[in-house]
Every structure is written in structure tokens, then in C-alpha cells.
Amino acid sequence: MIFMIRKVIMVVGLCTVIVSGILFVLRQERSAAYFILSQQRKPPAFLSQQLRLPDGRVYRHLSPDFGDFAAWSPDIDAIFHQRADDGLYIYDIHQRTDHLVVKIDAQAGAIDAQTGVSFAPNTFPPDIFLSPDGTGYLFVTETSVYHFDTHGDNVREIFTSPTNGVYAMWEEDGRWAIVSYVDADFVRQFQRINVRNPSWKEAPRLNFQFSTPFGLIEPNLPVWRIYPHDSEESIELQFPEGTFYISEWLADDLLLVAEQIEFSTLRNLYLMNIHTQELTEVAHPDDVGTAMESTLKGDNLYLYYAKQPGFALYEIPMDGGAPRLIIRNCTDVFFFDSKAQRTRRWAGEPVDTIFIVVNDEGGRSLYRYDFGEYRAQLLYSTPGLASQSNIYLGPDQRLLFMSYEGIGTGPGYRHHLMTVDINDGSATEIAQDQSINAVSPLIDRAVNVEVLVMAGILLSGIGLYRKR
């Protein structure tokens, strides 16, 4: 009986080890599935799209006419992509099939029978706006705003502008969009639209509010009103003049307030306690330009602002010490959003690490900055002149993918696709004449394979054990 039990334990252990090996291989494939979607740039007649692994190996070839724009669906099971002069498609990576989302008709204004949507050629922008709840997308043409589900279903035009120049943004609940457009009299107008039922339209609230992590702000010059999350009552802020405005809500009871200087792009910056409403100057035009992003970290205020010839990151001690320059000539700044599992441009979020692209005498340098450190760490510099970089951070937060166009390396530009180790800065070029279109943030942590392997080995050992 005991022998039979040991035999069963051994078989279970061996099966567990085998299953663990299979899961390990699958996990390696899945965890590497933040595929780089790249394209062969030269010659244009031979476009080649691939899904690539982080080490540059081609994982899967795609259709030659896949197009030069792509965006992953939130569940990473499909890719939206545009075929030139054809339409917007969604590609199922499991079935390897394409589904038409929006047909581009050569005759502007013609209605396609498949989708019922009018769509003029060459007007699709390289951005799709995912809703905050992850259920749908907005996309904008020169005169129209469209909405569709994240798998390309229920395409509908929700707004048409009487003139060129329309823009749309999501409200927080993912059900309403704010559309900005210019009317026939060339006056800027705003419309609030329910994306599921576009007939529900209304003007935005008279006192337009915008959300922060600490509450709502309602700009209504000369008086501003805020609505803290932990309070049932609003607080009315009394500024000395109408040139003062709220730049950022930094903490539960602390605001960053800017004062616009007449005929200047520079600002005076103050801290305001929302209870006492006292203003304390933290920076003046000799120190900073136009504040773009700001965040509190420890005992310091960090400002990222426009200051020619680019942007600069400063650290300002809260105890009144002198501002300290971290880095200048910045062109872009990124971080990895762990919640959304995507690389995003930094907008003042309270994160620990950001990655900064710097214009370094015509080249592009990539820096890592950990808040609280004395200086930024150089990770990579292009060997020569280069265009603006595209940066993606892998979901394991170990590798950066960097794509840029090298200038002055012969006729035309050459695309360079790099991986850069976040910790030691070691860089590897994995492709030339390739450009990143989209990176999947998928990493499968559902099964802890290592624990499963150890359990299988332990069970096998128990089954094989013979007491002498």
C-alpha cells in the first residue's frame, strides 16, 4: 500500500515537472510578447512587418501590406493597424486574421457598405485614444470624431464639425467625450457627447472641472474653487489678482500656484496651503520658465518646464533652499505605468523613476533619473546626429527599446532599433532600417513556474525515496 502511494506521488511529481517545463516555455514566449512591431523602411515597395522578441529575433512575420501605424488592444490579443489608402483593420494575433474596422473610401463622403462610416483617405492620425475604462477608442479625422469598441465593433461617427480642426478627449468615466471644434463663424466651441448614444449631446458644464488625485478644481476667474476628496464642502480660493492660477495640486493641502507675468512666457511659482491660503514663493523667472509638470517627492518639489532651447528638470527644496538643475535640453520624458502596464509620457505622476531624452548637440541621449538622486544617469547616446527618439519600456522594467533615425550616415535616414539595459546602460542594436510602431506590455505572472518545479522535484524525490 505504501509502495503504491509512493508510486502515485512520484508519478504526480514527474507530471508536475513536465507540465512546469511546458509552462516555462510558454511563459518565456508570453513574457517576451511585448512584441516590437517594426517595418522595413527601404525600399518602400518591400515593407516587412514583424512581431519581434526583446532580443531582436523575429517571432512572427505579418502581412507585407500591414501598414505603418499600429496600436495594441488593451488585452494584447489584437493589433489595430492602417493600410495605406485602404482602411483601419484589427489583426487577431491568435487567429492571424484581419477584420476591417473603418473603410477608407477614395471618394470623400462616400459611405462604405461594410461599416456604414464615411471616411476620407489619409486623415487617420497616428493616435487612438483609449477610454479610461478600457472599453473603447476615440479617433479623429479633420472634421469628424468616431468611436468603436476595443475589438473594432460598433463603429459610429459621434460628431461632425462644420469646419476643419476638431479634437476630442475622454471624461473620467469613459462614457462621455468632450469635443472641441471651430464653428462656421470661427469661434471655438465645446460639445459633451455620450459615446454609446451620440444623440445625447449637451454643452459642457458652465464651471468646467478637472480632476486631480486629491479632488476637483473648478477654474472660474477671478475666483477658483476646489473640491477635496476628504471634504463635503468646497473651498473658494482668493487670489490677489486674476493673473494667478492653479498649476498643480501637489498634496492633500498643498497647491502649486503660478502667476503669469505680463508679455512673458515666464511664471512666478508659489506654494499655497488650501486652509490658510498663504502664498510662499518657490521660484521666479530667473530660475524657471513655463512650468509644465511638477511633483512632490520627499522634501523636494520637482519642476519640469519649458526653458529654451528645450525643457529642464529642477529640484527645489521645500525648506527654501536654492533650486538645483538636474538636467536641461530635454525633449521628452517617460515612465512605466505599472497599473496600465504601458510606457507613458510623464505628467507629474508620483513615480520613483523617469527616463529622459536629451538633445545633445544634435544627437539623442537617454538618461535615467531616480527622484532624490544628485544627478541623472546616462544610459545611451547616439553615435551621431539623430532625430527624435521613440522610447518603450519593457514590462519587466529591465529593458528600454529605443528607436531613432540616424542623420548624416549616407543617403537619407537610417532607422536604428536599440535595447538598453536600465541598470547598467549596456546597449545592443537589434535591427537597422526598422522602426517601432507598437510594443505589447503583456507579461504572464499567472503561474509561478519556479514554485511548481520545486514542488514537482520534491514530490518526485518523496516517491523515489527508499528507506534502507
Short mmCIF file of C-alpha atoms in Angstrom, two decimals:
data_model
loop_
_atom_site.label_atom_id
_atom_site.label_comp_id
_atom_site.label_asym_id
_atom_site.label_seq_id
_atom_site.Cartn_x
_atom_site.Cartn_y
_atom_site.Cartn_z
CA MET A 1 0.00 0.00 0.00
CA ILE A 2 2.80 2.38 0.99
CA PHE A 3 4.64 1.42 -2.20
CA MET A 4 1.56 2.32 -4.26
CA ILE A 5 1.24 5.68 -2.51
CA ARG A 6 4.92 6.47 -3.17
CA LYS A 7 4.47 5.45 -6.79
CA VAL A 8 1.48 7.77 -7.18
CA ILE A 9 3.42 10.62 -5.52
CA MET A 10 6.35 10.00 -7.87
CA VAL A 11 4.11 10.00 -10.97
CA VAL A 12 2.40 13.21 -9.81
CA GLY A 13 5.80 14.77 -9.19
CA LEU A 14 7.14 13.80 -12.62
CA CYS A 15 3.97 15.05 -14.32
CA THR A 16 4.28 18.32 -12.40
CA VAL A 17 7.87 18.73 -13.59
CA ILE A 18 6.87 18.03 -17.21
CA VAL A 19 3.93 20.44 -17.04
CA SER A 20 6.21 23.03 -15.43
CA GLY A 21 8.66 22.68 -18.31
CA ILE A 22 5.88 23.24 -20.83
CA LEU A 23 4.57 26.25 -18.87
CA PHE A 24 8.10 27.62 -18.62
CA VAL A 25 8.50 27.56 -22.40
CA LEU A 26 5.08 29.14 -22.85
CA ARG A 27 5.83 31.75 -20.23
CA GLN A 28 9.10 32.62 -21.90
CA GLU A 29 7.20 33.19 -25.10
CA ARG A 30 4.38 35.08 -23.42
CA SER A 31 6.56 37.16 -21.14
CA ALA A 32 8.61 38.11 -24.18
CA ALA A 33 5.45 39.06 -26.00
CA TYR A 34 5.91 42.77 -25.60
CA PHE A 35 6.49 42.40 -29.32
CA ILE A 36 8.21 45.14 -31.20
CA LEU A 37 6.15 45.84 -34.28
CA SER A 38 8.68 47.07 -36.81
CA GLN A 39 8.85 47.77 -40.52
CA GLN A 40 11.43 47.58 -43.26
CA ARG A 41 11.97 51.15 -44.35
CA LYS A 42 13.96 50.67 -47.58
CA PRO A 43 12.89 50.23 -50.23
CA PRO A 44 9.28 51.31 -49.60
CA ALA A 45 7.99 48.72 -52.05
CA PHE A 46 9.10 45.92 -49.73
CA LEU A 47 7.53 46.77 -46.39
CA SER A 48 8.07 43.93 -43.93
CA GLN A 49 6.20 43.84 -40.64
CA GLN A 50 7.25 41.51 -37.84
CA LEU A 51 6.44 40.74 -34.26
CA ARG A 52 9.82 40.59 -32.55
CA LEU A 53 11.12 39.28 -29.25
CA PRO A 54 13.13 41.60 -26.98
CA ASP A 55 16.43 40.15 -28.23
CA GLY A 56 15.54 41.09 -31.80
CA ARG A 57 14.59 37.63 -33.06
CA VAL A 58 11.58 37.60 -35.36
CA TYR A 59 8.67 35.91 -33.61
CA ARG A 60 6.18 36.10 -36.44
CA HIS A 61 6.01 37.68 -39.88
CA LEU A 62 2.96 39.74 -40.73
CA SER A 63 1.33 40.68 -43.99
CA PRO A 64 3.56 42.82 -46.25
CA ASP A 65 0.78 45.42 -46.51
CA PHE A 66 0.33 45.66 -42.75
CA GLY A 67 0.87 49.42 -42.90
CA ASP A 68 2.91 51.93 -40.95
CA PHE A 69 0.68 52.54 -37.94
CA ALA A 70 -0.24 50.08 -35.19
CA ALA A 71 -1.65 50.07 -31.64
CA TRP A 72 -2.26 47.12 -29.32
CA SER A 73 -5.70 46.34 -27.94
CA PRO A 74 -5.84 46.51 -24.12
CA ASP A 75 -5.98 42.71 -23.77
CA ILE A 76 -2.99 42.31 -26.13
CA ASP A 77 -4.87 39.85 -28.31
CA ALA A 78 -5.18 42.13 -31.31
CA ILE A 79 -3.44 44.97 -33.16
CA PHE A 80 -5.13 47.94 -34.80
CA HIS A 81 -3.29 48.92 -37.97
CA GLN A 82 -3.84 51.10 -41.01
CA ARG A 83 -3.26 50.03 -44.59
CA ALA A 84 -2.41 52.90 -46.86
CA ASP A 85 -5.44 54.08 -48.86
CA ASP A 86 -7.40 51.06 -47.70
CA GLY A 87 -8.66 51.25 -44.12
CA LEU A 88 -8.22 50.63 -40.45
CA TYR A 89 -8.03 46.94 -39.53
CA ILE A 90 -7.76 44.87 -36.38
CA TYR A 91 -5.44 41.87 -36.54
CA ASP A 92 -6.11 38.85 -34.30
CA ILE A 93 -2.68 37.51 -33.35
CA HIS A 94 -4.08 34.08 -32.44
CA GLN A 95 -6.28 33.51 -35.50
CA ARG A 96 -3.90 35.53 -37.71
CA THR A 97 -6.85 37.17 -39.41
CA ASP A 98 -7.70 40.77 -40.23
CA HIS A 99 -11.05 42.43 -39.56
CA LEU A 100 -11.94 45.73 -41.20
CA VAL A 101 -12.86 48.43 -38.71
CA VAL A 102 -13.15 51.50 -40.93
CA LYS A 103 -13.03 51.52 -44.71
CA ILE A 104 -11.18 54.41 -46.34
CA ASP A 105 -13.08 55.38 -49.44
CA ALA A 106 -11.24 57.15 -52.24
CA GLN A 107 -14.24 59.44 -52.66
CA ALA A 108 -14.55 61.58 -49.54
CA GLY A 109 -18.07 61.44 -48.22
CA ALA A 110 -18.95 58.06 -49.71
CA ILE A 111 -20.47 55.57 -47.27
CA ASP A 112 -18.91 52.12 -47.12
CA ALA A 113 -21.50 49.36 -47.04
CA GLN A 114 -19.46 47.21 -44.67
CA THR A 115 -19.21 49.71 -41.84
CA GLY A 116 -21.66 52.46 -42.73
CA VAL A 117 -18.98 55.01 -41.92
CA SER A 118 -17.83 57.87 -44.12
CA PHE A 119 -14.06 58.21 -44.04
CA ALA A 120 -11.78 60.36 -46.17
CA PRO A 121 -8.37 58.97 -47.17
CA ASN A 122 -5.13 59.97 -45.46
CA THR A 123 -6.82 61.59 -42.48
CA PHE A 124 -6.28 58.93 -39.83
CA PRO A 125 -3.88 60.28 -37.16
CA PRO A 126 -1.16 58.14 -35.55
CA ASP A 127 -3.03 58.14 -32.25
CA ILE A 128 -6.02 56.24 -30.95
CA PHE A 129 -7.42 57.45 -27.66
CA LEU A 130 -8.27 54.58 -25.30
CA SER A 131 -11.09 55.25 -22.86
CA PRO A 132 -10.25 55.37 -19.12
CA ASP A 133 -12.29 52.20 -18.51
CA GLY A 134 -10.54 50.39 -21.38
CA THR A 135 -13.73 49.61 -23.31
CA GLY A 136 -13.46 51.77 -26.41
CA TYR A 137 -11.46 54.13 -28.58
CA LEU A 138 -11.93 57.61 -29.96
CA PHE A 139 -10.29 58.59 -33.21
CA VAL A 140 -10.39 61.90 -35.02
CA THR A 141 -10.27 62.95 -38.66
CA GLU A 142 -10.03 66.51 -39.93
CA THR A 143 -13.75 67.04 -39.41
CA SER A 144 -15.17 64.03 -37.52
CA VAL A 145 -14.88 62.07 -34.30
CA TYR A 146 -15.52 58.30 -34.28
CA HIS A 147 -15.91 55.73 -31.53
CA PHE A 148 -15.54 51.94 -31.61
CA ASP A 149 -15.10 49.10 -29.12
CA THR A 150 -11.65 47.75 -28.33
CA HIS A 151 -12.18 44.84 -30.70
CA GLY A 152 -13.26 47.02 -33.59
CA ASP A 153 -17.03 46.57 -33.20
CA ASN A 154 -19.85 49.12 -33.11
CA VAL A 155 -18.09 51.77 -35.19
CA ARG A 156 -20.05 55.00 -35.15
CA GLU A 157 -19.45 58.62 -36.03
CA ILE A 158 -20.32 60.61 -32.92
CA PHE A 159 -19.59 64.14 -34.15
CA THR A 160 -19.07 66.10 -37.38
CA SER A 161 -17.56 69.59 -37.36
CA PRO A 162 -18.69 72.29 -39.82
CA THR A 163 -15.02 73.21 -40.38
CA ASN A 164 -11.64 71.54 -40.35
CA GLY A 165 -9.96 71.24 -36.98
CA VAL A 166 -11.68 69.06 -34.41
CA TYR A 167 -10.32 67.48 -31.23
CA ALA A 168 -11.73 65.05 -28.65
CA MET A 169 -10.84 63.96 -25.14
CA TRP A 170 -12.32 61.46 -22.70
CA GLU A 171 -14.07 62.22 -19.46
CA GLU A 172 -13.09 60.08 -16.49
CA ASP A 173 -15.98 57.60 -16.63
CA GLY A 174 -15.20 56.50 -20.20
CA ARG A 175 -18.81 57.15 -21.26
CA TRP A 176 -18.61 60.81 -22.27
CA ALA A 177 -16.26 62.69 -24.59
CA ILE A 178 -15.59 66.42 -24.79
CA VAL A 179 -15.30 67.57 -28.40
CA SER A 180 -13.63 70.86 -29.30
CA TYR A 181 -14.23 72.40 -32.72
CA VAL A 182 -14.43 75.70 -34.61
CA ASP A 183 -17.89 76.74 -35.82
CA ALA A 184 -18.77 78.45 -39.10
CA ASP A 185 -18.03 81.83 -37.51
CA PHE A 186 -14.56 80.58 -36.49
CA VAL A 187 -15.43 80.60 -32.80
CA ARG A 188 -14.11 77.78 -30.61
CA GLN A 189 -16.97 75.63 -29.29
CA PHE A 190 -17.24 72.62 -26.98
CA GLN A 191 -19.69 69.72 -27.00
CA ARG A 192 -20.21 66.93 -24.45
CA ILE A 193 -21.25 63.66 -26.13
CA ASN A 194 -22.27 60.23 -24.85
CA VAL A 195 -20.18 57.84 -26.97
CA ARG A 196 -22.68 54.96 -26.67
CA ASN A 197 -25.61 57.15 -27.62
CA PRO A 198 -24.29 60.12 -29.63
CA SER A 199 -27.76 61.71 -29.71
CA TRP A 200 -27.17 62.59 -26.06
CA LYS A 201 -25.33 65.87 -26.52
CA GLU A 202 -25.02 68.82 -24.21
CA ALA A 203 -22.82 71.80 -23.57
CA PRO A 204 -20.06 71.17 -21.01
CA ARG A 205 -20.80 72.37 -17.53
CA LEU A 206 -20.53 76.15 -17.23
CA ASN A 207 -18.00 75.77 -14.45
CA PHE A 208 -15.77 73.21 -16.11
CA GLN A 209 -13.98 70.96 -13.61
CA PHE A 210 -10.84 68.91 -14.00
CA SER A 211 -9.77 66.08 -11.77
CA THR A 212 -6.62 65.58 -9.72
CA PRO A 213 -5.63 62.76 -7.33
CA PHE A 214 -6.71 64.99 -4.43
CA GLY A 215 -10.01 66.39 -5.72
CA LEU A 216 -11.64 68.56 -8.37
CA ILE A 217 -10.57 72.02 -9.50
CA GLU A 218 -13.09 74.46 -10.97
CA PRO A 219 -11.47 77.44 -12.70
CA ASN A 220 -13.76 80.46 -12.61
CA LEU A 221 -11.70 83.64 -12.65
CA PRO A 222 -11.26 85.72 -10.60
CA VAL A 223 -12.25 83.08 -8.00
CA TRP A 224 -11.13 79.45 -8.17
CA ARG A 225 -12.97 76.68 -6.34
CA ILE A 226 -11.59 73.28 -5.28
CA TYR A 227 -13.37 70.17 -4.02
CA PRO A 228 -11.11 68.00 -1.83
CA HIS A 229 -11.96 64.28 -1.78
CA ASP A 230 -11.93 64.19 2.02
CA SER A 231 -14.31 67.11 2.44
CA GLU A 232 -18.02 67.55 1.82
CA GLU A 233 -17.59 71.27 1.23
CA SER A 234 -15.76 73.14 -1.49
CA ILE A 235 -13.06 75.72 -0.77
CA GLU A 236 -13.07 79.08 -2.51
CA LEU A 237 -9.59 80.41 -3.22
CA GLN A 238 -8.98 84.14 -3.11
CA PHE A 239 -6.05 85.10 -5.32
CA PRO A 240 -4.53 88.60 -5.20
CA GLU A 241 -5.11 89.15 -8.94
CA GLY A 242 -6.60 87.46 -11.96
CA THR A 243 -3.10 86.61 -13.22
CA PHE A 244 -2.82 83.84 -10.58
CA TYR A 245 -3.96 80.31 -11.36
CA ILE A 246 -3.57 76.75 -10.02
CA SER A 247 -0.74 74.96 -11.81
CA GLU A 248 -0.83 71.67 -9.86
CA TRP A 249 -2.49 70.10 -6.81
CA LEU A 250 0.59 68.61 -5.16
CA ALA A 251 -0.69 67.13 -1.88
CA ASP A 252 -3.84 66.95 0.23
CA ASP A 253 -3.46 70.54 1.44
CA LEU A 254 -0.84 72.00 -0.91
CA LEU A 255 -1.19 73.68 -4.30
CA LEU A 256 1.37 74.93 -6.78
CA VAL A 257 0.16 78.35 -7.91
CA ALA A 258 1.55 80.24 -10.92
CA GLU A 259 1.50 83.95 -11.59
CA GLN A 260 1.52 84.96 -15.21
CA ILE A 261 3.90 87.83 -15.94
CA GLU A 262 2.62 90.32 -18.49
CA PHE A 263 4.02 89.92 -22.01
CA SER A 264 6.17 86.98 -20.94
CA THR A 265 6.14 83.20 -21.09
CA LEU A 266 7.79 83.08 -17.65
CA ARG A 267 5.91 82.48 -14.40
CA ASN A 268 6.34 83.18 -10.72
CA LEU A 269 5.62 79.98 -8.78
CA TYR A 270 4.16 79.76 -5.26
CA LEU A 271 3.06 77.11 -2.81
CA MET A 272 -0.38 77.64 -1.27
CA ASN A 273 -1.81 75.92 1.79
CA ILE A 274 -5.50 75.47 0.92
CA HIS A 275 -6.57 76.08 4.53
CA THR A 276 -4.58 79.24 5.30
CA GLN A 277 -4.41 80.34 1.64
CA GLU A 278 -0.96 81.78 2.26
CA LEU A 279 1.36 82.05 -0.74
CA THR A 280 5.05 81.17 -0.41
CA GLU A 281 7.27 81.91 -3.40
CA VAL A 282 9.35 78.92 -4.52
CA ALA A 283 10.63 80.06 -7.90
CA HIS A 284 10.81 83.21 -10.00
CA PRO A 285 11.67 83.87 -13.66
CA ASP A 286 15.41 83.85 -13.04
CA ASP A 287 15.02 80.18 -12.10
CA VAL A 288 12.28 78.74 -14.28
CA GLY A 289 10.32 79.21 -17.46
CA THR A 290 6.79 77.99 -18.07
CA ALA A 291 6.08 75.14 -15.65
CA MET A 292 4.84 72.04 -17.47
CA GLU A 293 4.84 69.23 -14.89
CA SER A 294 5.52 69.18 -11.18
CA THR A 295 5.51 66.67 -8.35
CA LEU A 296 6.44 66.42 -4.68
CA LYS A 297 8.93 63.74 -3.71
CA GLY A 298 10.28 63.61 -0.19
CA ASP A 299 11.23 67.11 0.94
CA ASN A 300 11.64 68.45 -2.59
CA LEU A 301 9.48 69.90 -5.31
CA TYR A 302 10.42 68.81 -8.85
CA LEU A 303 9.59 71.03 -11.81
CA TYR A 304 9.75 70.04 -15.47
CA TYR A 305 9.25 73.15 -17.57
CA ALA A 306 9.86 74.79 -20.91
CA LYS A 307 13.09 76.75 -21.00
CA GLN A 308 14.77 77.34 -24.32
CA PRO A 309 16.19 75.50 -26.16
CA GLY A 310 14.12 72.67 -24.66
CA PHE A 311 12.84 71.56 -21.25
CA ALA A 312 14.62 71.40 -17.91
CA LEU A 313 14.15 69.41 -14.72
CA TYR A 314 14.80 71.25 -11.44
CA GLU A 315 14.75 70.17 -7.82
CA ILE A 316 13.51 72.83 -5.37
CA PRO A 317 13.96 72.15 -1.63
CA MET A 318 10.80 72.76 0.36
CA ASP A 319 12.83 74.40 3.14
CA GLY A 320 13.55 77.38 0.92
CA GLY A 321 16.92 76.27 -0.46
CA ALA A 322 18.15 77.28 -3.88
CA PRO A 323 16.76 75.38 -6.89
CA ARG A 324 19.14 72.79 -8.32
CA LEU A 325 19.32 71.90 -12.00
CA ILE A 326 19.05 68.16 -12.66
CA ILE A 327 19.19 68.17 -16.46
CA ARG A 328 18.45 70.54 -19.33
CA ASN A 329 17.82 70.41 -23.11
CA CYS A 330 15.21 67.68 -22.59
CA THR A 331 12.91 66.78 -25.45
CA ASP A 332 10.75 64.10 -23.80
CA VAL A 333 10.28 62.25 -20.52
CA PHE A 334 8.76 58.79 -19.92
CA PHE A 335 7.87 56.37 -17.15
CA PHE A 336 6.33 52.90 -16.94
CA ASP A 337 2.74 52.93 -15.70
CA SER A 338 2.53 49.71 -13.67
CA LYS A 339 -1.25 49.96 -13.38
CA ALA A 340 -1.88 50.32 -17.10
CA GLN A 341 1.21 48.21 -17.95
CA ARG A 342 2.26 50.76 -20.55
CA THR A 343 5.00 53.29 -21.18
CA ARG A 344 3.62 56.81 -20.80
CA ARG A 345 4.88 60.35 -21.00
CA TRP A 346 5.45 61.66 -17.51
CA ALA A 347 2.89 64.27 -16.46
CA GLY A 348 3.89 64.83 -12.86
CA GLU A 349 2.78 61.42 -11.55
CA PRO A 350 4.38 60.48 -8.18
CA VAL A 351 6.74 57.83 -9.52
CA ASP A 352 10.22 56.77 -8.43
CA THR A 353 11.98 56.74 -11.80
CA ILE A 354 11.66 58.63 -15.08
CA PHE A 355 13.56 58.31 -18.37
CA ILE A 356 14.57 61.48 -20.17
CA VAL A 357 15.54 62.08 -23.80
CA VAL A 358 18.00 64.94 -24.24
CA ASN A 359 19.06 66.83 -27.36
CA ASP A 360 22.82 66.54 -27.03
CA GLU A 361 24.35 68.79 -29.70
CA GLY A 362 22.17 67.25 -32.38
CA GLY A 363 22.43 63.70 -31.07
CA ARG A 364 20.00 62.00 -28.71
CA SER A 365 20.93 60.84 -25.24
CA LEU A 366 18.82 58.74 -22.93
CA TYR A 367 19.01 59.31 -19.17
CA ARG A 368 17.51 57.61 -16.14
CA TYR A 369 16.61 59.73 -13.13
CA ASP A 370 15.65 58.32 -9.73
CA PHE A 371 13.97 61.05 -7.71
CA GLY A 372 16.14 62.19 -4.81
CA GLU A 373 19.43 61.42 -6.57
CA TYR A 374 22.01 64.12 -7.18
CA ARG A 375 22.24 63.61 -10.94
CA ALA A 376 20.66 61.73 -13.83
CA GLN A 377 22.37 58.56 -15.10
CA LEU A 378 23.38 58.46 -18.76
CA LEU A 379 22.17 55.22 -20.37
CA TYR A 380 22.82 55.70 -24.08
CA SER A 381 23.94 58.31 -26.61
CA THR A 382 23.56 58.04 -30.35
CA PRO A 383 26.92 57.88 -32.16
CA GLY A 384 25.97 60.81 -34.40
CA LEU A 385 23.18 63.22 -35.27
CA ALA A 386 19.73 61.75 -34.76
CA SER A 387 16.05 62.59 -34.97
CA GLN A 388 13.62 62.49 -32.06
CA SER A 389 13.63 59.11 -30.32
CA ASN A 390 10.74 56.78 -29.59
CA ILE A 391 11.05 55.04 -26.23
CA TYR A 392 9.24 51.98 -24.87
CA LEU A 393 9.89 50.39 -21.51
CA GLY A 394 9.55 46.60 -21.23
CA PRO A 395 7.03 45.26 -18.69
CA ASP A 396 9.78 43.53 -16.74
CA GLN A 397 11.22 47.05 -16.33
CA ARG A 398 14.69 45.84 -17.23
CA LEU A 399 14.99 46.89 -20.88
CA LEU A 400 14.23 50.04 -22.81
CA PHE A 401 13.51 49.88 -26.52
CA MET A 402 14.75 52.95 -28.35
CA SER A 403 14.13 53.78 -31.99
CA TYR A 404 15.64 56.78 -33.76
CA GLU A 405 16.63 57.94 -37.23
CA GLY A 406 20.35 58.44 -37.73
CA ILE A 407 21.27 61.56 -39.73
CA GLY A 408 24.39 62.07 -41.80
CA THR A 409 25.14 58.38 -42.28
CA GLY A 410 24.83 58.41 -46.03
CA PRO A 411 21.90 58.99 -48.40
CA GLY A 412 18.70 59.52 -46.43
CA TYR A 413 17.97 58.46 -42.86
CA ARG A 414 18.61 55.07 -41.29
CA HIS A 415 16.41 53.69 -38.54
CA HIS A 416 18.17 52.17 -35.54
CA LEU A 417 16.40 49.89 -33.08
CA MET A 418 18.18 49.51 -29.73
CA THR A 419 17.70 47.71 -26.45
CA VAL A 420 19.16 49.49 -23.44
CA ASP A 421 19.61 47.83 -20.04
CA ILE A 422 18.05 50.10 -17.41
CA ASN A 423 20.54 49.17 -14.69
CA ASP A 424 23.95 49.24 -16.33
CA GLY A 425 23.20 51.18 -19.52
CA SER A 426 24.56 48.48 -21.84
CA ALA A 427 23.05 48.89 -25.30
CA THR A 428 22.56 46.46 -28.18
CA GLU A 429 21.42 47.30 -31.67
CA ILE A 430 18.92 44.64 -32.68
CA ALA A 431 17.96 45.98 -36.10
CA GLN A 432 18.69 48.68 -38.66
CA ASP A 433 16.21 50.26 -41.03
CA GLN A 434 13.48 49.22 -38.60
CA SER A 435 11.15 51.48 -36.64
CA ILE A 436 9.00 50.70 -33.63
CA ASN A 437 5.28 51.05 -34.17
CA ALA A 438 3.92 49.46 -31.01
CA VAL A 439 5.04 47.38 -28.05
CA SER A 440 2.87 44.99 -26.11
CA PRO A 441 3.11 45.32 -22.33
CA LEU A 442 2.00 41.73 -21.73
CA ILE A 443 3.79 39.67 -19.13
CA ASP A 444 2.23 36.49 -17.76
CA ARG A 445 2.58 36.19 -14.00
CA ALA A 446 -0.45 33.93 -13.50
CA VAL A 447 1.60 30.80 -12.79
CA ASN A 448 4.73 30.80 -10.65
CA VAL A 449 6.60 28.16 -12.64
CA GLU A 450 9.59 28.10 -10.32
CA VAL A 451 7.45 27.11 -7.30
CA LEU A 452 5.72 24.47 -9.42
CA VAL A 453 9.07 22.98 -10.50
CA MET A 454 10.28 22.79 -6.91
CA ALA A 455 7.04 21.11 -5.85
CA GLY A 456 7.42 18.55 -8.67
CA ILE A 457 11.02 17.80 -7.76
CA LEU A 458 10.07 17.44 -4.09
CA LEU A 459 7.19 15.08 -4.88
CA SER A 460 9.40 13.03 -7.22
CA GLY A 461 12.03 12.77 -4.53
CA ILE A 462 9.49 11.59 -1.97
CA GLY A 463 8.22 8.98 -4.42
CA LEU A 464 11.72 7.72 -5.22
CA TYR A 465 12.91 7.67 -1.61
CA ARG A 466 13.67 4.21 -0.27
CA LYS A 467 14.31 3.74 3.41
CA ARG A 468 17.16 1.32 3.98
#
